Amino acid sequence: SWSPPPRDCLKLNVDAHLSDDSHWGLGMVLRREDGRCVREATKIHKGSDDVCMAEVMGLSEALQIVQNL
């Protein structure tokens, strides 16, 4: 279950899913303490079968999006 961030903070949730065809589905949601969405994004990447690398790529993509805000 989702738990809110501290007051006056944002919370970034990131996940990656590795498909059977070696594509990674990446997703991120940035929310306020009341659960309202500030930004969300999804992306698909061609990659290897390394789950840790998929998670790192998901976090990297999410941080780039947040930085651009």
PDB file of C-alpha atoms in Angstrom:
ATOM      1  CA  SER A   1       0.000   0.000   0.000  1.00  0.00           C
ATOM      2  CA  TRP A   2       1.099   3.560  -0.690  1.00  0.00           C
ATOM      3  CA  SER A   3       2.126   5.798   2.193  1.00  0.00           C
ATOM      4  CA  PRO A   4       2.267   9.580   1.820  1.00  0.00           C
ATOM      5  CA  PRO A   5       5.449  11.641   2.033  1.00  0.00           C
ATOM      6  CA  PRO A   6       6.032  14.121   4.872  1.00  0.00           C
ATOM      7  CA  ARG A   7       4.178  17.433   4.679  1.00  0.00           C
ATOM      8  CA  ASP A   8       5.507  19.842   2.006  1.00  0.00           C
ATOM      9  CA  CYS A   9       7.407  17.011   0.279  1.00  0.00           C
ATOM     10  CA  LEU A  10       6.842  15.005  -2.876  1.00  0.00           C
ATOM     11  CA  LYS A  11       7.151  11.241  -3.200  1.00  0.00           C
ATOM     12  CA  LEU A  12       8.568   9.526  -6.281  1.00  0.00           C
ATOM     13  CA  ASN A  13       7.577   5.911  -6.955  1.00  0.00           C
ATOM     14  CA  VAL A  14       9.421   4.079  -9.735  1.00  0.00           C
ATOM     15  CA  ASP A  15       9.104   0.569 -11.122  1.00  0.00           C
ATOM     16  CA  ALA A  16      10.435  -1.449 -14.014  1.00  0.00           C
ATOM     17  CA  HIS A  17       9.002  -4.554 -15.639  1.00  0.00           C
ATOM     18  CA  LEU A  18      11.080  -6.873 -17.817  1.00  0.00           C
ATOM     19  CA  SER A  19       9.090  -8.492 -20.630  1.00  0.00           C
ATOM     20  CA  ASP A  20       9.858 -11.873 -22.182  1.00  0.00           C
ATOM     21  CA  ASP A  21      11.107 -10.122 -25.342  1.00  0.00           C
ATOM     22  CA  SER A  22      13.819  -8.169 -23.405  1.00  0.00           C
ATOM     23  CA  HIS A  23      11.899  -4.891 -23.422  1.00  0.00           C
ATOM     24  CA  TRP A  24      11.666  -2.945 -20.169  1.00  0.00           C
ATOM     25  CA  GLY A  25       8.506  -1.146 -19.208  1.00  0.00           C
ATOM     26  CA  LEU A  26       9.423   1.785 -16.963  1.00  0.00           C
ATOM     27  CA  GLY A  27       6.954   3.799 -14.904  1.00  0.00           C
ATOM     28  CA  MET A  28       7.068   6.633 -12.404  1.00  0.00           C
ATOM     29  CA  VAL A  29       4.572   8.641 -10.351  1.00  0.00           C
ATOM     30  CA  LEU A  30       5.372  11.838  -8.441  1.00  0.00           C
ATOM     31  CA  ARG A  31       2.737  12.680  -5.810  1.00  0.00           C
ATOM     32  CA  ARG A  32       1.947  15.208  -3.096  1.00  0.00           C
ATOM     33  CA  GLU A  33       1.241  14.257   0.525  1.00  0.00           C
ATOM     34  CA  ASP A  34      -2.507  14.161  -0.202  1.00  0.00           C
ATOM     35  CA  GLY A  35      -1.935  11.631  -3.016  1.00  0.00           C
ATOM     36  CA  ARG A  36      -2.542  14.054  -5.896  1.00  0.00           C
ATOM     37  CA  CYS A  37      -0.379  13.316  -8.909  1.00  0.00           C
ATOM     38  CA  VAL A  38       2.164  15.975  -9.875  1.00  0.00           C
ATOM     39  CA  ARG A  39       3.641  14.018 -12.797  1.00  0.00           C
ATOM     40  CA  GLU A  40       3.515  10.496 -14.198  1.00  0.00           C
ATOM     41  CA  ALA A  41       5.340   8.874 -17.075  1.00  0.00           C
ATOM     42  CA  THR A  42       5.933   5.537 -18.746  1.00  0.00           C
ATOM     43  CA  LYS A  43       8.577   4.441 -21.225  1.00  0.00           C
ATOM     44  CA  ILE A  44       9.627   1.303 -23.051  1.00  0.00           C
ATOM     45  CA  HIS A  45      13.298   0.457 -23.586  1.00  0.00           C
ATOM     46  CA  LYS A  46      15.010  -2.358 -25.407  1.00  0.00           C
ATOM     47  CA  GLY A  47      17.455  -3.893 -22.953  1.00  0.00           C
ATOM     48  CA  SER A  48      19.051  -7.002 -21.577  1.00  0.00           C
ATOM     49  CA  ASP A  49      17.520  -9.485 -19.154  1.00  0.00           C
ATOM     50  CA  ASP A  50      19.187  -7.808 -16.147  1.00  0.00           C
ATOM     51  CA  VAL A  51      16.399  -6.816 -13.746  1.00  0.00           C
ATOM     52  CA  CYS A  52      18.707  -4.643 -11.612  1.00  0.00           C
ATOM     53  CA  MET A  53      19.724  -2.672 -14.707  1.00  0.00           C
ATOM     54  CA  ALA A  54      16.057  -2.179 -15.617  1.00  0.00           C
ATOM     55  CA  GLU A  55      15.339  -0.767 -12.140  1.00  0.00           C
ATOM     56  CA  VAL A  56      18.361   1.564 -12.360  1.00  0.00           C
ATOM     57  CA  MET A  57      17.278   2.778 -15.795  1.00  0.00           C
ATOM     58  CA  GLY A  58      13.776   3.421 -14.453  1.00  0.00           C
ATOM     59  CA  LEU A  59      15.142   5.489 -11.583  1.00  0.00           C
ATOM     60  CA  SER A  60      17.490   7.386 -13.906  1.00  0.00           C
ATOM     61  CA  GLU A  61      14.662   8.237 -16.320  1.00  0.00           C
ATOM     62  CA  ALA A  62      12.432   9.333 -13.420  1.00  0.00           C
ATOM     63  CA  LEU A  63      15.112  11.593 -11.944  1.00  0.00           C
ATOM     64  CA  GLN A  64      15.655  13.232 -15.342  1.00  0.00           C
ATOM     65  CA  ILE A  65      11.928  13.973 -15.585  1.00  0.00           C
ATOM     66  CA  VAL A  66      11.879  15.431 -12.055  1.00  0.00           C
ATOM     67  CA  GLN A  67      14.957  17.524 -12.775  1.00  0.00           C
ATOM     68  CA  ASN A  68      13.247  18.980 -15.853  1.00  0.00           C
ATOM     69  CA  LEU A  69      10.260  20.069 -13.746  1.00  0.00           C
TER      70      LEU A  69
END
